[in-house]
GROMACS .gro file of C-alpha atoms in nm:
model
  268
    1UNK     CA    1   7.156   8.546  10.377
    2UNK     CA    2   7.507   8.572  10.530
    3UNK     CA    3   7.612   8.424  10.841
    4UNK     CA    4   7.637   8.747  11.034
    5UNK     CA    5   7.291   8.866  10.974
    6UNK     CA    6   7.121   8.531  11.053
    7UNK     CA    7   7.348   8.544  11.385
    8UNK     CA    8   7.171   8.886  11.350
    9UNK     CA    9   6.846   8.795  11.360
   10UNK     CA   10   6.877   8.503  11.590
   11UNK     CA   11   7.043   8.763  11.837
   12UNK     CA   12   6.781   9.033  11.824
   13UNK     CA   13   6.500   8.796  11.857
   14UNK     CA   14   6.661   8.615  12.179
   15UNK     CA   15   6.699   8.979  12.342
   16UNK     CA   16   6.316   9.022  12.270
   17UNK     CA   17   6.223   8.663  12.495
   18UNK     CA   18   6.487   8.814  12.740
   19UNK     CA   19   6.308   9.151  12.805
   20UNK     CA   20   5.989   8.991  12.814
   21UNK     CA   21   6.112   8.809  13.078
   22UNK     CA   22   6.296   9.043  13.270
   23UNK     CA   23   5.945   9.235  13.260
   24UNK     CA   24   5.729   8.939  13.394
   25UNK     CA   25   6.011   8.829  13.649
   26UNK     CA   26   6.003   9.163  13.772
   27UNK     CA   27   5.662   9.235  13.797
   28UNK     CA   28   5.608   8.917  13.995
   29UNK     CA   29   5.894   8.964  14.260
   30UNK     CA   30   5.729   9.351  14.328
   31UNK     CA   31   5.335   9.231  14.359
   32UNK     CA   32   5.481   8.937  14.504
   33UNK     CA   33   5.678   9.187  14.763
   34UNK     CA   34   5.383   9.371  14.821
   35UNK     CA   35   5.155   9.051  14.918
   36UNK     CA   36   4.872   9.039  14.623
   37UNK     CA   37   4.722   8.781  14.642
   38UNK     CA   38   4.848   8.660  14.979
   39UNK     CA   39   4.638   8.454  15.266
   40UNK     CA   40   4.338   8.655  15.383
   41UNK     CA   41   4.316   8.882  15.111
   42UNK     CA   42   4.263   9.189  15.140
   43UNK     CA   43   4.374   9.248  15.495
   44UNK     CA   44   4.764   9.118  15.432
   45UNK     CA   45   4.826   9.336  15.103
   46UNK     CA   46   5.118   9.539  15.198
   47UNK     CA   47   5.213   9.341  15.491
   48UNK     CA   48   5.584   9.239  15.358
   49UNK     CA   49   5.646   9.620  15.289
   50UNK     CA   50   5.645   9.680  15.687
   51UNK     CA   51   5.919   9.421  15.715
   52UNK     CA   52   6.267   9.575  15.727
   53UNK     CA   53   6.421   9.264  15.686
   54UNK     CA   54   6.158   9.142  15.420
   55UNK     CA   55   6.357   8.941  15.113
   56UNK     CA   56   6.211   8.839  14.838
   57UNK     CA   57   6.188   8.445  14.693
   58UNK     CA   58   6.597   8.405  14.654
   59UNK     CA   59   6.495   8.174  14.372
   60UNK     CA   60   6.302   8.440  14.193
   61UNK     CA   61   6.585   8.705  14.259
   62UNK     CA   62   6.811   8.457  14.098
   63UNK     CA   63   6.666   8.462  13.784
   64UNK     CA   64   6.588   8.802  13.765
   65UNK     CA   65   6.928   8.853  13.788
   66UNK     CA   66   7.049   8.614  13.568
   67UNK     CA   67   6.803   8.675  13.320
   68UNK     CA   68   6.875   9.067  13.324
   69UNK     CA   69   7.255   9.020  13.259
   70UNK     CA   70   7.191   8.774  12.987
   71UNK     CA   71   6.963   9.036  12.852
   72UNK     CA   72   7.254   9.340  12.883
   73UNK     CA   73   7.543   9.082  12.748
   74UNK     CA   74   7.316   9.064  12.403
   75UNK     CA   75   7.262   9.434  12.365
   76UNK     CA   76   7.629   9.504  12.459
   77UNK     CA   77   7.718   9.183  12.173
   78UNK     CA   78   7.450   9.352  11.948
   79UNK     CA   79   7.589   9.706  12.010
   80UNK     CA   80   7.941   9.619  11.949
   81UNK     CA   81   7.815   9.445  11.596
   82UNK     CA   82   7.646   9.777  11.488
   83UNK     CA   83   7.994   9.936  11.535
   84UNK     CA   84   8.162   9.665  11.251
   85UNK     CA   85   7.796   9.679  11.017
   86UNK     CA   86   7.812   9.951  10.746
   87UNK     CA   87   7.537  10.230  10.891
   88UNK     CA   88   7.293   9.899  10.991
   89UNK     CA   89   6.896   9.975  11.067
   90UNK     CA   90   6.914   9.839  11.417
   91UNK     CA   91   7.191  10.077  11.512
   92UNK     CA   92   6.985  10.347  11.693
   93UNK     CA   93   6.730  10.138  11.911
   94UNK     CA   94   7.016   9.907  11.984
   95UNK     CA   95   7.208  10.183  12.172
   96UNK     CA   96   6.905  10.350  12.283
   97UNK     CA   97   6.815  10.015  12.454
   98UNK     CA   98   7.176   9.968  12.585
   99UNK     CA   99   7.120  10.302  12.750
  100UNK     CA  100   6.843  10.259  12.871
  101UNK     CA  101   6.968   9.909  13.054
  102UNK     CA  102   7.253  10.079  13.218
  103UNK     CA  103   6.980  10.354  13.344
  104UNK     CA  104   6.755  10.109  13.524
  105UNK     CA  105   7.094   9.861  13.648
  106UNK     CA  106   7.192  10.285  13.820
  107UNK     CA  107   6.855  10.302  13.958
  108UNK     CA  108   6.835   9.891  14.056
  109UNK     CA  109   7.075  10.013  14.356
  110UNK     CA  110   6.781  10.177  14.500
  111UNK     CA  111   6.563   9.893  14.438
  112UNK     CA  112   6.594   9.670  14.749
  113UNK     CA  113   6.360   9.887  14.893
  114UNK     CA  114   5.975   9.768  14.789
  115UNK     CA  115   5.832  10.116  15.002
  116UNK     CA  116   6.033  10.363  14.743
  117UNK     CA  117   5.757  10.408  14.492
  118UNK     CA  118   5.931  10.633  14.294
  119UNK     CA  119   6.224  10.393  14.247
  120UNK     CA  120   5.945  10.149  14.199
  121UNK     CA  121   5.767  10.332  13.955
  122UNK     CA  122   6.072  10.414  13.713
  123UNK     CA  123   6.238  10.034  13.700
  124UNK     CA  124   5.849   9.922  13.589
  125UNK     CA  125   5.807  10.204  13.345
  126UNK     CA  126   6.177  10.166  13.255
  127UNK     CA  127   6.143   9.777  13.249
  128UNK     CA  128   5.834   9.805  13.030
  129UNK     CA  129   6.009  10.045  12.776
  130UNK     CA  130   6.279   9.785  12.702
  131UNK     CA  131   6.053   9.550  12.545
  132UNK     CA  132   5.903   9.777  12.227
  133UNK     CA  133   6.295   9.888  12.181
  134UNK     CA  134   6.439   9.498  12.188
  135UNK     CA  135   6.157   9.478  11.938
  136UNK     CA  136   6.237   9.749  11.711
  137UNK     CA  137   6.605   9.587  11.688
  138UNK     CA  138   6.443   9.249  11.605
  139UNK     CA  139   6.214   9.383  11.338
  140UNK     CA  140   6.514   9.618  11.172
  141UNK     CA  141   6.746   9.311  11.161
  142UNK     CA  142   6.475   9.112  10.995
  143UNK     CA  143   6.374   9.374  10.737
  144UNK     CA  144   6.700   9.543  10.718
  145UNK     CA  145   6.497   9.858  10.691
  146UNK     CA  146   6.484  10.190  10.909
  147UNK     CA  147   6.224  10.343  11.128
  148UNK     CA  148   5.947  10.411  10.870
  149UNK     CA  149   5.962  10.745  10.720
  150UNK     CA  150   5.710  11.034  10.821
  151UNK     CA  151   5.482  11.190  11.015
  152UNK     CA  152   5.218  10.905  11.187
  153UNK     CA  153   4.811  11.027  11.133
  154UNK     CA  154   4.683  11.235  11.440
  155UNK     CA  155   4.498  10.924  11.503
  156UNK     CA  156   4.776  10.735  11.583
  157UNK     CA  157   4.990  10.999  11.800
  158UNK     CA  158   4.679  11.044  11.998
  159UNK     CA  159   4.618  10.660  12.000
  160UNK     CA  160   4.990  10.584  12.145
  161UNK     CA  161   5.006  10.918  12.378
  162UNK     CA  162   4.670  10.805  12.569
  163UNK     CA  163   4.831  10.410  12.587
  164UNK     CA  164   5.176  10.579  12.752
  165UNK     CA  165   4.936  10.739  12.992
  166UNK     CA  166   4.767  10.443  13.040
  167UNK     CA  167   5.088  10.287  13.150
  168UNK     CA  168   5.208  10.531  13.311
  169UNK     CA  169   4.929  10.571  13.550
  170UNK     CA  170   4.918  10.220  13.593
  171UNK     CA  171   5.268  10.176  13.676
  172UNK     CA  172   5.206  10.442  13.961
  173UNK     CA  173   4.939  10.282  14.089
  174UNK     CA  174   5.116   9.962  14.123
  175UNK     CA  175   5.444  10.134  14.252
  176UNK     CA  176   5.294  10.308  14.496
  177UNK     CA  177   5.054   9.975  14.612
  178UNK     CA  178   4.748  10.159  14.571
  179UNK     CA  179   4.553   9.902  14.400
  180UNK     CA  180   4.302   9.853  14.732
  181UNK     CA  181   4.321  10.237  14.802
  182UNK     CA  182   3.963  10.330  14.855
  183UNK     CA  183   4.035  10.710  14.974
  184UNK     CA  184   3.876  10.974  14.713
  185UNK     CA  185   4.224  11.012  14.587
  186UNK     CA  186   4.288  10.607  14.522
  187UNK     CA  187   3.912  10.543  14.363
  188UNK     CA  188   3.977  10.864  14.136
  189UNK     CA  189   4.315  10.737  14.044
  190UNK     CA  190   4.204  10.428  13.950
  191UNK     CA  191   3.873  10.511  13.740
  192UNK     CA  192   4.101  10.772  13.572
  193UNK     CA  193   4.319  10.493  13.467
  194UNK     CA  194   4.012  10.292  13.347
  195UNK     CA  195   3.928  10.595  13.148
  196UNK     CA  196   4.212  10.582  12.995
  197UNK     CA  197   4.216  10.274  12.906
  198UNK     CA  198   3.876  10.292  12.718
  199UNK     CA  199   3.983  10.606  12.572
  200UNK     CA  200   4.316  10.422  12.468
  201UNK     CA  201   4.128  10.128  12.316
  202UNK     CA  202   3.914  10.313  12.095
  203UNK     CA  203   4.193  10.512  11.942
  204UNK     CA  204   4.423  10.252  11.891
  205UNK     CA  205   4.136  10.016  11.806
  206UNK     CA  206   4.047  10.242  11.534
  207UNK     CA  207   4.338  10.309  11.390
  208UNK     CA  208   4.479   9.914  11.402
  209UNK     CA  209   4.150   9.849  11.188
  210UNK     CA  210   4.183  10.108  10.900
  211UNK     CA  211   4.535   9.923  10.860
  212UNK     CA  212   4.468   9.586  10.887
  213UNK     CA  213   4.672   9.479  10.585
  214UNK     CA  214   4.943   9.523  10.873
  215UNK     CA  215   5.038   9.236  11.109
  216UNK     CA  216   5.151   9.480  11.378
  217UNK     CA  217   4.761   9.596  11.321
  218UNK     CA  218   4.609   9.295  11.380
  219UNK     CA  219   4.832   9.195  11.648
  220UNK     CA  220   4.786   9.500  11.867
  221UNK     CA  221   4.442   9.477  11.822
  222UNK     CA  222   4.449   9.099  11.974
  223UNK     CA  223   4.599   9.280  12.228
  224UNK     CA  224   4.377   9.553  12.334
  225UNK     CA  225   4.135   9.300  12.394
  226UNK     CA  226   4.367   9.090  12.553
  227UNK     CA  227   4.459   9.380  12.828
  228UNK     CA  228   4.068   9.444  12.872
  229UNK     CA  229   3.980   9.129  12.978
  230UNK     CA  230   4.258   9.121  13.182
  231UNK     CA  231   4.169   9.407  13.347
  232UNK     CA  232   3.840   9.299  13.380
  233UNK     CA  233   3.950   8.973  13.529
  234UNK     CA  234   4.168   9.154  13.811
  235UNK     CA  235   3.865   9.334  13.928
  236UNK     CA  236   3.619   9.038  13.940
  237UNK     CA  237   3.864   8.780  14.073
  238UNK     CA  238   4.010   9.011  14.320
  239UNK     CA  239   4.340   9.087  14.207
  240UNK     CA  240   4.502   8.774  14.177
  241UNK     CA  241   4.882   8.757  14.129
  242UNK     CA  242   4.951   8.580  13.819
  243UNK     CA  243   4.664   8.807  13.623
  244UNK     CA  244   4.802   9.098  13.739
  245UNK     CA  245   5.198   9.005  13.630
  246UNK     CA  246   4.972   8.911  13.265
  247UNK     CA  247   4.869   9.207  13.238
  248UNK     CA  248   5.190   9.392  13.277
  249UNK     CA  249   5.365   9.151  13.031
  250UNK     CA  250   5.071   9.246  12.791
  251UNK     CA  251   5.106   9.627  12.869
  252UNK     CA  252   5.444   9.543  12.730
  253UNK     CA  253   5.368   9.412  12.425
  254UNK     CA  254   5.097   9.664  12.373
  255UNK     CA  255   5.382   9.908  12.371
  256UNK     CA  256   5.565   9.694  12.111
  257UNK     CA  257   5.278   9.696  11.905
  258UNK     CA  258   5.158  10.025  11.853
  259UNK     CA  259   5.483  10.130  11.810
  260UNK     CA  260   5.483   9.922  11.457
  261UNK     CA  261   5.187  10.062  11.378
  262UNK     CA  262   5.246  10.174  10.979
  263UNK     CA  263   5.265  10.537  10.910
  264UNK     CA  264   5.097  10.771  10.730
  265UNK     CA  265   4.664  10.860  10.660
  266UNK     CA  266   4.465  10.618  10.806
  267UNK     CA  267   4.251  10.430  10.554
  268UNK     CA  268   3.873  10.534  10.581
   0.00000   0.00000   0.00000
């Protein structure tokens, strides 16, 4: 192995811990904003976001920040590499991440503002989506191979649309602080997102165990049942903070996961 690729390797795999933390920094400094799991629960929950002159912990907003630009220096280092390397595999999601980064530091303007749930919604969706690209750059730069070749199994494609949703919905929930809404709208919301989560669990359960030759298999499905007892765990403890910013950082990895999910039939 040449010097360059193991700088490679080492360089991908750093941007993965980086996005991983930029996702759980992040989620804590928004639940954090919007009080879970503050003194005299429920009642306070929301309380900062009537504050005009609410700040978050300057420590946490330090690293955020910190991390975050360490995080766009690699993929900028990474991107400029891809421009020297003959056609390498990690070419595409390297940019695409890049991209994306620049995206969510546009939209991070609009961020200082923890009652903009739209804002809100697309720097969590947008933070979450950085993680399965940093780790399609790691895994190409290991394997020196492409995105695998054809169409994935119906299974699959339905597994990973119903997951997206999944996230999706749950990133709206939590951008728009509706996870003590107990209007008709807020219960349906949230047992629709439950729904989708079982519905997500047996599709993606099913097809991680007809390939469980694969370690992205077996690791995503660690994960599913990771997330559900997560999940579980916010609803019986009462939403407390550090489960919930878990269970975003596993959302993440979820992500990761079932996007390395091998192609082709599923095994019977």
């Amino acid at each position: 192995m040449s010097r360059a690729s193991s700088s490679i390797r080492l360089e991908s795999t750093a941007l993965v811990v980086l996005t991983l933390s930029v996702v759980a920094v992040s989620a804590w400094l928004r639940l954090h904003g919007a009080g879970l799991g503050c003194d005299e629960w429920p009642a306070c929950y929301g309380q900062n976001l009537s504050l005009a002159d609410y700040r978050p912990p300057a420590v946490a907003r330090a690293i955020h920040r910190v991390v975050a630009s360490l995080a766009l220096l690699l993929a900028i280092l990474l991107a400029w590499r891809a421009r020297s390397e003959p056609r390498p595999s990690w070419r595409r999601p390297v940019f695409g991440l890049l991209g994306l980064m620049v995206v969510l530091a546009a939209v991070g303007v609009w961020s200082h503002d923890p009652r903009n749930a739209l804002v809100n919604f697309v720097n969590l969706v947008g933070g979450l989506l950085l993680v399965p690209i940093s780790w399609r750059v790691m895994d190409n730069a290991r394997t020196g191979a492409d995105f695998p070749k054809g169409a994935p199994s119906t299974l699959v494609v339905a597994g990973v649309a119903a997951l997206l949703a999944t996230v999706m919905l749950g990133a709206w929930i939590g951008a728009s602080h509706a996870a003590i809404d107990l209007s008709g709208a807020g219960v349906a919301l949230h047992w629709l997102h439950r729904g989708l989560a079982a519905l997500t669990l047996v599709l993606l359960g099913q097809a991680a165990w007809r390939r469980l030759r694969s370690r992205a298999a077996r690791a995503l499905l660690a994960l599913l049942f990771v997330e559900l007892a997560l999940g579980i765990l916010l609803v019986v403890a009462d939403l407390p903070l550090l489960i919930a910013v878990a269970h975003n950082l596993t959302a993440a990895l979820l992500l990761a996961a079932a996007w390395q999910l091998p192609r082709g039939p599923d095994n019977p």
